[in-house]
Structures are given as C-alpha cells and as structure tokens.
Short mmCIF file of C-alpha atoms and ligand atoms in Angstrom, two decimals:
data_model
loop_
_atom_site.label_atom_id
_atom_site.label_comp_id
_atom_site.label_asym_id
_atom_site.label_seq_id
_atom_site.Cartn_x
_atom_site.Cartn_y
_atom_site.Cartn_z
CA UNK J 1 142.84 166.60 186.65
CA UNK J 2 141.20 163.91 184.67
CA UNK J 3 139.96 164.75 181.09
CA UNK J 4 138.79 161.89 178.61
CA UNK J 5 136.38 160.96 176.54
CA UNK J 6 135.07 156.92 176.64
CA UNK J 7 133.42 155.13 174.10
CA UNK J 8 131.76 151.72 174.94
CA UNK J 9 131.85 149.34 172.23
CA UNK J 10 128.40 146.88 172.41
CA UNK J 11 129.62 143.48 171.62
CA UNK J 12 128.54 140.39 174.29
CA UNK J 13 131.45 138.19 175.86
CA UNK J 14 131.13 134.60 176.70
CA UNK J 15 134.61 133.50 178.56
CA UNK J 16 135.49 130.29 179.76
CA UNK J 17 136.36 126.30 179.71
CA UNK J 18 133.91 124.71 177.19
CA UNK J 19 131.91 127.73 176.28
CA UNK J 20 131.39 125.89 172.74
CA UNK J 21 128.63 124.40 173.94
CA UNK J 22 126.89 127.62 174.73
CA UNK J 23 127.54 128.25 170.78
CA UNK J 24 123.47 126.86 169.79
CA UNK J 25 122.17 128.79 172.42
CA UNK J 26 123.92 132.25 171.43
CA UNK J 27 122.79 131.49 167.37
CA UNK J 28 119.27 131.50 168.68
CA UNK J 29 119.88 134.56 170.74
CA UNK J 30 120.98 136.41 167.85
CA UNK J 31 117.56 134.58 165.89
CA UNK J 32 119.89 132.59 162.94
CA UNK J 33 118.64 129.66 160.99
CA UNK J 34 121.30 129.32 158.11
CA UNK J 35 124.81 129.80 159.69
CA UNK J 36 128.25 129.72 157.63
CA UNK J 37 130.88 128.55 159.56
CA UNK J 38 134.09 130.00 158.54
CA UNK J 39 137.43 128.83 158.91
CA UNK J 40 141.55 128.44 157.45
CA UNK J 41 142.20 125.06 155.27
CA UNK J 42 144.36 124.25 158.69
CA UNK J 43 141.18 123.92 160.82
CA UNK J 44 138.49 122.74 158.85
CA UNK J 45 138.52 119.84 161.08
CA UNK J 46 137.22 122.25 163.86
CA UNK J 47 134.88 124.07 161.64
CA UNK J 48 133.15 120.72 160.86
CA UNK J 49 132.47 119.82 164.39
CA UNK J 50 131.36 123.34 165.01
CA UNK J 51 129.05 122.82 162.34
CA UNK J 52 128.15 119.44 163.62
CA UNK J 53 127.47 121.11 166.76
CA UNK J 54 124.89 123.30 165.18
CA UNK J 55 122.84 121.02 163.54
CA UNK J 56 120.73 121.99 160.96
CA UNK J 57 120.92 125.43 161.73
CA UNK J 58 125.07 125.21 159.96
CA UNK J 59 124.16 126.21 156.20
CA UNK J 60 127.80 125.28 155.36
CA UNK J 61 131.37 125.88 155.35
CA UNK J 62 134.11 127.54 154.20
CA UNK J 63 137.43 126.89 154.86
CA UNK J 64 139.93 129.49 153.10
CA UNK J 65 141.12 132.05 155.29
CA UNK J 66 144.08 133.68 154.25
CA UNK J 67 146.24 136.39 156.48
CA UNK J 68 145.66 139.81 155.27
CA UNK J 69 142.01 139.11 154.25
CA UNK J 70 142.39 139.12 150.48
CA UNK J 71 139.45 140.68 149.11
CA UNK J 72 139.18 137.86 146.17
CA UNK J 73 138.57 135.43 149.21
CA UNK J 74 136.34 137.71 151.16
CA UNK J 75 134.11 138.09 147.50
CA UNK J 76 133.97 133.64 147.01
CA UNK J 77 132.77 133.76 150.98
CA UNK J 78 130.25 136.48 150.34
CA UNK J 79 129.23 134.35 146.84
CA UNK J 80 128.81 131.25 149.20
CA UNK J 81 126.98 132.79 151.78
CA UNK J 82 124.48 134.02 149.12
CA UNK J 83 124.03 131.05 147.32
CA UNK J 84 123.35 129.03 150.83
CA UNK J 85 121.02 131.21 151.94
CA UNK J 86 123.29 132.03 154.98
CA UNK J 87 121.87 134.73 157.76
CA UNK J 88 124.82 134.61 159.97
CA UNK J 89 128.68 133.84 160.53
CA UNK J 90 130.88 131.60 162.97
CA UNK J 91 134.43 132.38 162.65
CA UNK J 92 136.25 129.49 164.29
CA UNK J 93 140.11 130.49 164.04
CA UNK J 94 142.74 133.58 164.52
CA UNK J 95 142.95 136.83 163.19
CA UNK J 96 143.08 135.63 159.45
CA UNK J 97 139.86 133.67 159.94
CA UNK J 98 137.98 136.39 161.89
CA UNK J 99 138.79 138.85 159.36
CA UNK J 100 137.04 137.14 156.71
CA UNK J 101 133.98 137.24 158.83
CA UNK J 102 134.38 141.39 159.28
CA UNK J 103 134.84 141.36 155.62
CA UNK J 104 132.08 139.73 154.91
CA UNK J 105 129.93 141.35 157.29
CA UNK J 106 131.29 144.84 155.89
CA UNK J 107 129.18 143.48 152.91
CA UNK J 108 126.54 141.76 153.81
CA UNK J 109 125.08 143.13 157.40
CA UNK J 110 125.29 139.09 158.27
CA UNK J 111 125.76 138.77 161.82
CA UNK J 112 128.81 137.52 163.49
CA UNK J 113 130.34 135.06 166.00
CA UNK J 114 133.71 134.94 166.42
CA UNK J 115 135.33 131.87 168.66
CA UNK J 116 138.70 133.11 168.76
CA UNK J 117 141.71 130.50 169.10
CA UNK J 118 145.04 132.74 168.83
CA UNK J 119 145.67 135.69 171.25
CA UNK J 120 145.32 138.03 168.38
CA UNK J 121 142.33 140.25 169.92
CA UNK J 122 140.89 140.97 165.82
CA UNK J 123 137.41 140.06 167.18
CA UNK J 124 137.34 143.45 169.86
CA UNK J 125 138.25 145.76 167.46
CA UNK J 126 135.93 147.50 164.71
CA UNK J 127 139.23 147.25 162.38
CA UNK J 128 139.38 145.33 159.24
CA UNK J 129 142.77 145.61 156.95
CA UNK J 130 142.06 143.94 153.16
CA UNK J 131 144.81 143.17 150.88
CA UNK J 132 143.77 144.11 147.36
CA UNK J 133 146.35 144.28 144.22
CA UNK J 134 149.36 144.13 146.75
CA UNK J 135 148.31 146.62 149.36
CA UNK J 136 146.78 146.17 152.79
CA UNK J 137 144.06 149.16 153.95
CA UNK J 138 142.57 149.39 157.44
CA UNK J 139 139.34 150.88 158.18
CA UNK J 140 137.16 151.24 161.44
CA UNK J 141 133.56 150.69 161.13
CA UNK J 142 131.06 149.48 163.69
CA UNK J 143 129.53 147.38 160.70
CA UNK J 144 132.99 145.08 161.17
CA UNK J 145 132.13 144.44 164.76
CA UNK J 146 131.42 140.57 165.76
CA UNK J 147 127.80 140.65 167.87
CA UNK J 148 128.89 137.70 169.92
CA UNK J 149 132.43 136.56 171.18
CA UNK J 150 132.62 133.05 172.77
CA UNK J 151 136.45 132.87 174.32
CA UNK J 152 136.39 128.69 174.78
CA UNK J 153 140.15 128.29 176.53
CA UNK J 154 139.81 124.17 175.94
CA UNK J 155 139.87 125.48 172.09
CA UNK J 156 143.40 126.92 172.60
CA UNK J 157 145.14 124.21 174.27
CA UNK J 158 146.06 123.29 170.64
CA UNK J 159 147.73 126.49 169.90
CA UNK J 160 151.40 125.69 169.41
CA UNK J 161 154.15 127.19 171.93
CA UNK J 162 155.72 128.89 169.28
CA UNK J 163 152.66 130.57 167.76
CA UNK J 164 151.41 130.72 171.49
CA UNK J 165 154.55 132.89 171.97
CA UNK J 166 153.99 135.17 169.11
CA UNK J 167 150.65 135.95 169.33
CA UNK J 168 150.64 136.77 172.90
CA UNK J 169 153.34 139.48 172.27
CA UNK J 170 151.16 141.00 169.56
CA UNK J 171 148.45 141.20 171.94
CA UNK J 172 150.58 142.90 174.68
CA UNK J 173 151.17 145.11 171.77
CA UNK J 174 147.93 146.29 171.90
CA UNK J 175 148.28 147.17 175.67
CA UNK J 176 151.29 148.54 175.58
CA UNK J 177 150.00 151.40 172.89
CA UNK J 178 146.66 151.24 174.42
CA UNK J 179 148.60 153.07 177.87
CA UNK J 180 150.11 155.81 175.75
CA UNK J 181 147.22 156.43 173.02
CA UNK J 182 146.04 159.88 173.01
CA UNK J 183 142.58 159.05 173.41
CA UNK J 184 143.32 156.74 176.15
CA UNK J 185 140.97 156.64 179.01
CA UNK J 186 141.09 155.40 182.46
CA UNK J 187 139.22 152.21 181.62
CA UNK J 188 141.34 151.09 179.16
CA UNK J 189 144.28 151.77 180.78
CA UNK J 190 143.22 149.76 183.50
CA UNK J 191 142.50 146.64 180.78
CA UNK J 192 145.86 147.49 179.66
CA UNK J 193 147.75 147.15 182.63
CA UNK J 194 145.81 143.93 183.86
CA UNK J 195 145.94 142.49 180.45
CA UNK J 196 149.84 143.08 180.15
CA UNK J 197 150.49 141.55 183.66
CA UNK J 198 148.14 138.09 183.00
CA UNK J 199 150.05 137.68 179.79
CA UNK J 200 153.75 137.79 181.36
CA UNK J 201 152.18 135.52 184.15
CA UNK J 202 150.64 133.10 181.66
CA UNK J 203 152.38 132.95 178.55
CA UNK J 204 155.62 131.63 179.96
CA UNK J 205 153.88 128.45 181.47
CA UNK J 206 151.48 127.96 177.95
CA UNK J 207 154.94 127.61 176.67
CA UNK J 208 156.00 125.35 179.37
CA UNK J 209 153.58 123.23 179.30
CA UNK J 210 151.04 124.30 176.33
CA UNK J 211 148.12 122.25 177.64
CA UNK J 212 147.94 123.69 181.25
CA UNK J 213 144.21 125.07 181.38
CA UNK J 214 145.39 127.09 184.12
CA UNK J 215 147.66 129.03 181.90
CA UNK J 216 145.51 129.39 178.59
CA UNK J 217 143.08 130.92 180.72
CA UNK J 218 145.01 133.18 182.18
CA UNK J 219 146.43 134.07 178.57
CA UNK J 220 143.43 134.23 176.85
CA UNK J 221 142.07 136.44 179.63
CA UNK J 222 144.96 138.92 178.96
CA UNK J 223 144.34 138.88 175.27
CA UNK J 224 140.66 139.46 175.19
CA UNK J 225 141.48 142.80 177.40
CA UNK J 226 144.38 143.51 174.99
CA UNK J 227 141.96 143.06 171.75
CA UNK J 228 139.36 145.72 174.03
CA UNK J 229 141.68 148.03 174.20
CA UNK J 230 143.11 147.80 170.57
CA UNK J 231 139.27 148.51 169.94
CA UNK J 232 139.10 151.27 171.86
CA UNK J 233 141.50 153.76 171.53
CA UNK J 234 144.36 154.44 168.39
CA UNK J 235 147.52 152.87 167.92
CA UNK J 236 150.82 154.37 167.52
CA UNK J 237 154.55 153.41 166.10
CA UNK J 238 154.28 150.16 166.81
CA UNK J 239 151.44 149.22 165.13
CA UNK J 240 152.47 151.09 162.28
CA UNK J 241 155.83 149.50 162.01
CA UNK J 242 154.38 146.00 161.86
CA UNK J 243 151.85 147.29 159.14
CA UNK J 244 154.47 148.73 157.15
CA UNK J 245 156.58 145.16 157.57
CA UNK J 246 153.47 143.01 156.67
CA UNK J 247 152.03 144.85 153.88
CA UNK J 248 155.18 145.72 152.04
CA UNK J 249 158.07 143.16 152.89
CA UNK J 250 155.53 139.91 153.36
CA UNK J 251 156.61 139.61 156.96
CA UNK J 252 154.49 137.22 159.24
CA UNK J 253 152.75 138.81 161.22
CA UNK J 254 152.52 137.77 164.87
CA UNK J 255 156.03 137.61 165.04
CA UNK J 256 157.21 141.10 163.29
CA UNK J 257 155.22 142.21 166.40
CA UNK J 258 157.01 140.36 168.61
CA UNK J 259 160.16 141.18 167.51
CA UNK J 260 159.30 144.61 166.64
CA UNK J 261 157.42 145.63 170.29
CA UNK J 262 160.78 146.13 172.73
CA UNK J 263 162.33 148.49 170.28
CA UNK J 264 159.15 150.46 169.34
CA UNK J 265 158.65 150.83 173.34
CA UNK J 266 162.49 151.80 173.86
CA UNK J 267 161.60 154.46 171.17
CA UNK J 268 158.68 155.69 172.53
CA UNK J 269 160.15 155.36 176.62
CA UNK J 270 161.33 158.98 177.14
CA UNK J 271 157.47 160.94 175.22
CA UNK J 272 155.45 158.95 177.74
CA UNK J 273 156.98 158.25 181.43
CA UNK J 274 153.73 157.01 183.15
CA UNK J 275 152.83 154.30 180.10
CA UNK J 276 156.28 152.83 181.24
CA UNK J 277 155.88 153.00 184.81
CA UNK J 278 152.78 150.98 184.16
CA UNK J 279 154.10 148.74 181.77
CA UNK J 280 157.08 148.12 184.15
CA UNK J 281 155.00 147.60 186.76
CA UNK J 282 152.69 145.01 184.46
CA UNK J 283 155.64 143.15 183.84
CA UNK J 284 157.51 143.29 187.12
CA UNK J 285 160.91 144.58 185.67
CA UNK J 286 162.95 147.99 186.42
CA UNK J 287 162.16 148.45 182.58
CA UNK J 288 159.11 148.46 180.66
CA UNK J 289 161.56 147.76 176.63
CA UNK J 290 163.98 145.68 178.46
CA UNK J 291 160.90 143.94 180.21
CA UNK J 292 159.44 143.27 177.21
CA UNK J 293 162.74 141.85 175.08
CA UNK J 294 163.40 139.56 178.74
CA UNK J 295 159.30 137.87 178.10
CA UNK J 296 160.18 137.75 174.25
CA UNK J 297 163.51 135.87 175.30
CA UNK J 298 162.07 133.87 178.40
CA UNK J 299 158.80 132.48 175.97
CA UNK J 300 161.59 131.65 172.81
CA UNK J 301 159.77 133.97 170.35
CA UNK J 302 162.20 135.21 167.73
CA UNK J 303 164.32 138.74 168.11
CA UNK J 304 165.50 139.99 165.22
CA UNK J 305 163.80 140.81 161.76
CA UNK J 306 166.83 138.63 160.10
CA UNK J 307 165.28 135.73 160.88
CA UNK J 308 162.39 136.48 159.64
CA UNK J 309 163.66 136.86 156.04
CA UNK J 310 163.85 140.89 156.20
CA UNK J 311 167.04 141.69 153.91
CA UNK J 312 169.16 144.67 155.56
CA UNK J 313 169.21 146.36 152.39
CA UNK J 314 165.00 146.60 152.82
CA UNK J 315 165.81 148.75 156.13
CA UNK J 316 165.94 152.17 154.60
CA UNK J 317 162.65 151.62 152.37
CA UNK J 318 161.15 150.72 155.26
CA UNK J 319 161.97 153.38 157.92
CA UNK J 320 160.95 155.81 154.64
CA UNK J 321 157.42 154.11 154.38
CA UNK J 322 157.07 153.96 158.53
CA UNK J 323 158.09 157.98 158.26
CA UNK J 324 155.68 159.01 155.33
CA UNK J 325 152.81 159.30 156.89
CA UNK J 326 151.73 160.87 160.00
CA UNK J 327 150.04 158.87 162.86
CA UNK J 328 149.28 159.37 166.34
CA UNK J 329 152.99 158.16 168.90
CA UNK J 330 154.29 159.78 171.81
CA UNK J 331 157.48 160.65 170.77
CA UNK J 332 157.40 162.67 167.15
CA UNK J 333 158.53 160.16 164.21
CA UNK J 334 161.97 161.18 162.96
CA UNK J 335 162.94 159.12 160.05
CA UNK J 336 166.49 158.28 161.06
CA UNK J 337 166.19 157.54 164.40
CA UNK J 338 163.34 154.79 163.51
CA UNK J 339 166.14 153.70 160.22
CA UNK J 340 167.99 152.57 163.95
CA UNK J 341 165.37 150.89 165.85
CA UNK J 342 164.89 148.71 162.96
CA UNK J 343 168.75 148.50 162.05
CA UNK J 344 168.40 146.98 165.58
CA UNK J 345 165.39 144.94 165.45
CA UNK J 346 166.84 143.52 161.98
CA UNK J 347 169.95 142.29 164.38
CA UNK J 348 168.60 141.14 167.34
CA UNK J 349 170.03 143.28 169.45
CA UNK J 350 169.02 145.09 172.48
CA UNK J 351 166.24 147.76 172.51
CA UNK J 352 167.95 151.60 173.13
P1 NAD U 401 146.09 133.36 161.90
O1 NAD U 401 144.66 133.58 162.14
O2 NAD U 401 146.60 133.55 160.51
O3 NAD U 401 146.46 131.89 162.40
C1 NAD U 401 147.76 131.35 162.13
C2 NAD U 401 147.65 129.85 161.90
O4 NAD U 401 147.39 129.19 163.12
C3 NAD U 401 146.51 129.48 160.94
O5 NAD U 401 146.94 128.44 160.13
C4 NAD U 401 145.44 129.02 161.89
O6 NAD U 401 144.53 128.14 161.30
C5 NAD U 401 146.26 128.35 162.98
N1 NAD U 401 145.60 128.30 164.28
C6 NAD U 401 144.89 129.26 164.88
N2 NAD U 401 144.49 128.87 166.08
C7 NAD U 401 144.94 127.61 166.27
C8 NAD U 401 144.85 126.67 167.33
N3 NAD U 401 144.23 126.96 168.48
N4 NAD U 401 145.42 125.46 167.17
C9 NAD U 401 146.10 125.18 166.05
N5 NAD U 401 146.24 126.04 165.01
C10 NAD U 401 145.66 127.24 165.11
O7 NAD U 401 147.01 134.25 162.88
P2 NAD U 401 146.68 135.46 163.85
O8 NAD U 401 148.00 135.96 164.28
O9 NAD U 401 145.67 135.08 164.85
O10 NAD U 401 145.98 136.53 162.91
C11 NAD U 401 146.72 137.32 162.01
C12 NAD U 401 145.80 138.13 161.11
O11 NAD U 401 144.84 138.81 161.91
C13 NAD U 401 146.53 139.21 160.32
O12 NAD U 401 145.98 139.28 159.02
C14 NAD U 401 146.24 140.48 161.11
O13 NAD U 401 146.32 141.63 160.31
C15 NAD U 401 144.85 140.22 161.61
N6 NAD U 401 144.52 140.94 162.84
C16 NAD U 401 143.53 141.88 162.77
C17 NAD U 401 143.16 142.59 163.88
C18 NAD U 401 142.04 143.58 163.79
O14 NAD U 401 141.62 144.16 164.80
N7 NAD U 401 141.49 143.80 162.62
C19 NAD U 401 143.80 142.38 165.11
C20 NAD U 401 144.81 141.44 165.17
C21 NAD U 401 145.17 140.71 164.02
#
C-alpha cells in the first residue's frame, strides 16, 4: 500500500555543456537590469567574466564567500547590493558561494541564479545554515530558494579530483538519507537511486581523468538529483553528524561527509532494509556501508576524522552534541553506540 505525501518545489533547471551562455537570456526572463554577481575570493576570475558576459545589465561584484555563510558577510553583500541598486543575484561557485545568495535573498526578496560548480546540491534545497557568534543555524524557507539554476558541466571541469571526490560523496549523502527519510516519497526515491548510481559511475573517472566531459556530466547529473532530494524530504543521522562536526569542531565540510557517510549508513543498515537494498543496488555492491567506504576508497577521498584534525579526546563531546537533540533517523539515536561509529570514523576503520 502506498501512502505519501509530495511536495513540488518550483525552481527552473537549465542542464548542460555551455549553458552559460543561456545566462543573458534567463536574467531577462526573470526581468533584471542591475545584477550582483556573487562569488569566493578563489573565483573572482569567473565572476568577472560572468559579469562580462552580462553586460551592462552586471551592477557589480562581490567576491567574499565564506563556508558557513557568516552573517557579517551576508550583511556587507546585502549593503552592496543596496548601494548598487542591484535587483537580482548570480551565484557563480559551491555551496559557500550559493549560500550567500539565499542569505541575501532571505533579506532582500532579490531574485536568484545560482550556476553551481561543486556537487554540493545547496541550490535545490530551501535550506540556509548562518554562522553567527560561533554557531551555525539551519532554516527552511521558500524565500531561500534560487528561481533559476543553470548546471554548465564545462564550468566544472576545473573542479579538482580531490574536492571532486569530496563533494560528490556529500551529495550521495543526500540520496542516501533521501531513501530512508520519513517523508520520503516515490519520486524522490527514484532521484535517489538514479542519482546514487550516476555518481559511483562518474565520479571515479572525474577523478581519473578530471576533464572528461563525459564524466562531469554524468556527475553533475547525479548531484543535481541528490541536491532535489535533499530539498525535498528531511535528513537524518548523517546529516546531523556532519553538522555537529562543522559547527562545533571546525571540520571541512565536504569531506566530514565523506568520511562520515559509510559509518552513519552501517548505523542506520538494520532500521531501514529496503533504503539498503536500493542503495546496494545504486552502487552495485552486496553492501550498501561497505559500498559506500569501497567508492570513498576507489575515488582517494579521505577515511578517517584523524586526518582531518578531529582530536580523539573531542569524540565524546561530540557523540553528546549528535545525541542531544532529537531528529528524524531510522534507527533510534543511542548515545554510545554513535560515541563508536565515530570512535571508528575518527580511525579509519571499517563501517560496523
Ligand atoms: P565551497 O563552496 O566552499 O567551495 C570550496 C572551494 O572550492 C572554494 O574555494 C570554491 O571557490 C572552490 N571551487 C568551487 N568550485 C570550483 C571549481 N569548479 N573549480 C575550482 N574551484 C572551485 O564548497 P561546497 O562543498 O560546495 O559548499 C560547502 C558549503 O555549502 C557549506 O557551508 C555547506 O554548509 C553549504 N551547503 C549548503 C546546502 C544547503 O542546502 N543549504 C547544501 C550543501 C552544502
């Protein structure tokens, strides 16, 4: 018997090689004169020719996004886009760069178009997290949602392996709790799957060979499904882990996810059979953790939290912060049984 409820989020999709150039043609769509293009200090090159791009209709630029969307940034972007005059945003980056843009429009009402270039999936998703005095908070709100996505693969080509690697396992994160969310539907789960199975196909040749067109595509394919379905429905363990990681131990964050996803999935195999079987079956392995830790391995993203600067004596602050609060997971959270997934994350070792 089949009982769900879906919601449709309305943003519009342009996917391809050399979409940029349909970038004019969607700001006069949307009716914008006076864009601000937006991106980190790391790509104002490509912000510039996007704004070159645009003619007069660019009202300027700035270039300081910061991960974790610091609200003193999002405030100087909001002062700029006053002073210029600006009725819209381009976001030309990853997740750090596309979050300015929510945060912005979260104040403003200023349109959005996000040109994603990581696998990160921030510009599906009515989610914006804001660091302020120390502490990241997350909210939903439609107002956060970009009107226009342009997915250019050409734009990704530059993305390196090692970041390539990462950020495609944070976007199969999004699958994989997509499949056992308990508002998950049968269209997302059908994203999920397909998203989770382009990813394993692609990511190990973008590593291989990081400007095969051929294999961004099918990558950034599987993350735009993953960053639908991370809109859609909630997120579980996982997520919640990596937030707790981030936001109080400084951890980067593509890769806490992709060390963090194999154990979070071993935790959560035995409260939701079917998710596995599908994520198995995504992956083409026997198991859906062991699956995961064999991509993470095959694509040379990092395994264990040790490398990335986690001290072991954080471990038991952090399994208390992960176990304070309650969240939506398949299998209940028990506070020393998660103090051992991340004893084993920390080490590298195997997921249980
Ligand atoms: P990022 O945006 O911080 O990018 C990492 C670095 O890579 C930056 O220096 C960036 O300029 C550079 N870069 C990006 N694309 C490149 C390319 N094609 N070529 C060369 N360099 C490139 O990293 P991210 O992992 O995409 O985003 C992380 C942030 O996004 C976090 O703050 C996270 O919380 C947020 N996020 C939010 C959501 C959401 O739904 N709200 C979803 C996912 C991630």
């Amino acid at each position: 018997m089949h009982r769900f409820t879906y919601n449709g989020l309305p943003s519009r999709v342009v996917f391809g090689q050399g979409t940029l150039a349909n970038l004019p043609a969607e700001v006069d769509r949307l009716g914008l004169r006076r864009v601000l293009v937006l991106a980190t200090p790391q790509q104002e090159a490509d912000a510039r020719a996007l704004a070159e791009r645009l003619g007069g209709h660019a009202a300027g630029i700035f270039a300081g996004a910061v991960m974790h969307t610091p609200v003193e940034v999002s405030e100087r972007a909001v002062a700029l886009a006053r002073e210029l005059g600006a009725d819209g945003t381009v976001a030309i980056g990853g997740g750090s760069t596309i979050g300015l843009g929510k945060a912005i429009a979260l104040r403003t009402d200023l349109p959005q178009i996000a040109v994603p270039t990581t696998y990160a999936g921030s510009e599906m998703t009515t989610i914006l997290g804001e660091t302020a005095g120390g502490e990241k908070r997350t909210q939903r709100t439609l107002k956060v949602l970009p009107e226009v996505v342009i997915y250019d693969v050409d734009l990704t080509l530059s993305l390196p392996a090692a970041l390539s690697a990462t950020s495609g396992l944070n976007a199969i994160a999004h699958a994989v709790e997509a499949l056992y969310a308990p508002d998950g539907n049968p269209v997302v789960s059908l994203m999920a799957e397909e998203a989770i199975g382009a990813l394993a196909r692609g990511l190990p040749r973008v590593v291989a060979m990081p400007r095969d067109v051929e294999a961004r595509s099918e990558a950034l394919y599987g993350a735009w499904l993953c960053g639908a379905a991370l809109g859609s429905v909630a997120m579980g363990l996982h997520h919640k882990l990596c937030h707790v990681l981030g936001g109080s131990f400084g951890l980067p964050h593509a890769e806490t996810h992709a060390v963090v996803l194999p154990h979070a999935t071993g935790y959560n195999a035995a409260g939701a059979p079917a998710a596995m079987q599908r994520i198995a079956r995504a992956l083409g392995a026997d198991d859906a953790a062991r699956g995961l830790h064999e991509l993470a391995q095959r694509i040379g993203a990092p395994i264990a939290l040790r490398e990335l600067g986690l001290r072991e004596s954080d471990l038991d602050r952090a399994a208390d912060i992960a176990a304070r609060d309650s969240y939506p997971n398949p299998r209940p959270i028990e506070r020393d049984a998660i103090r051992k997934l991340l004893g084993n994350a920390w080490a590298g070792n195997a997921p249980g």
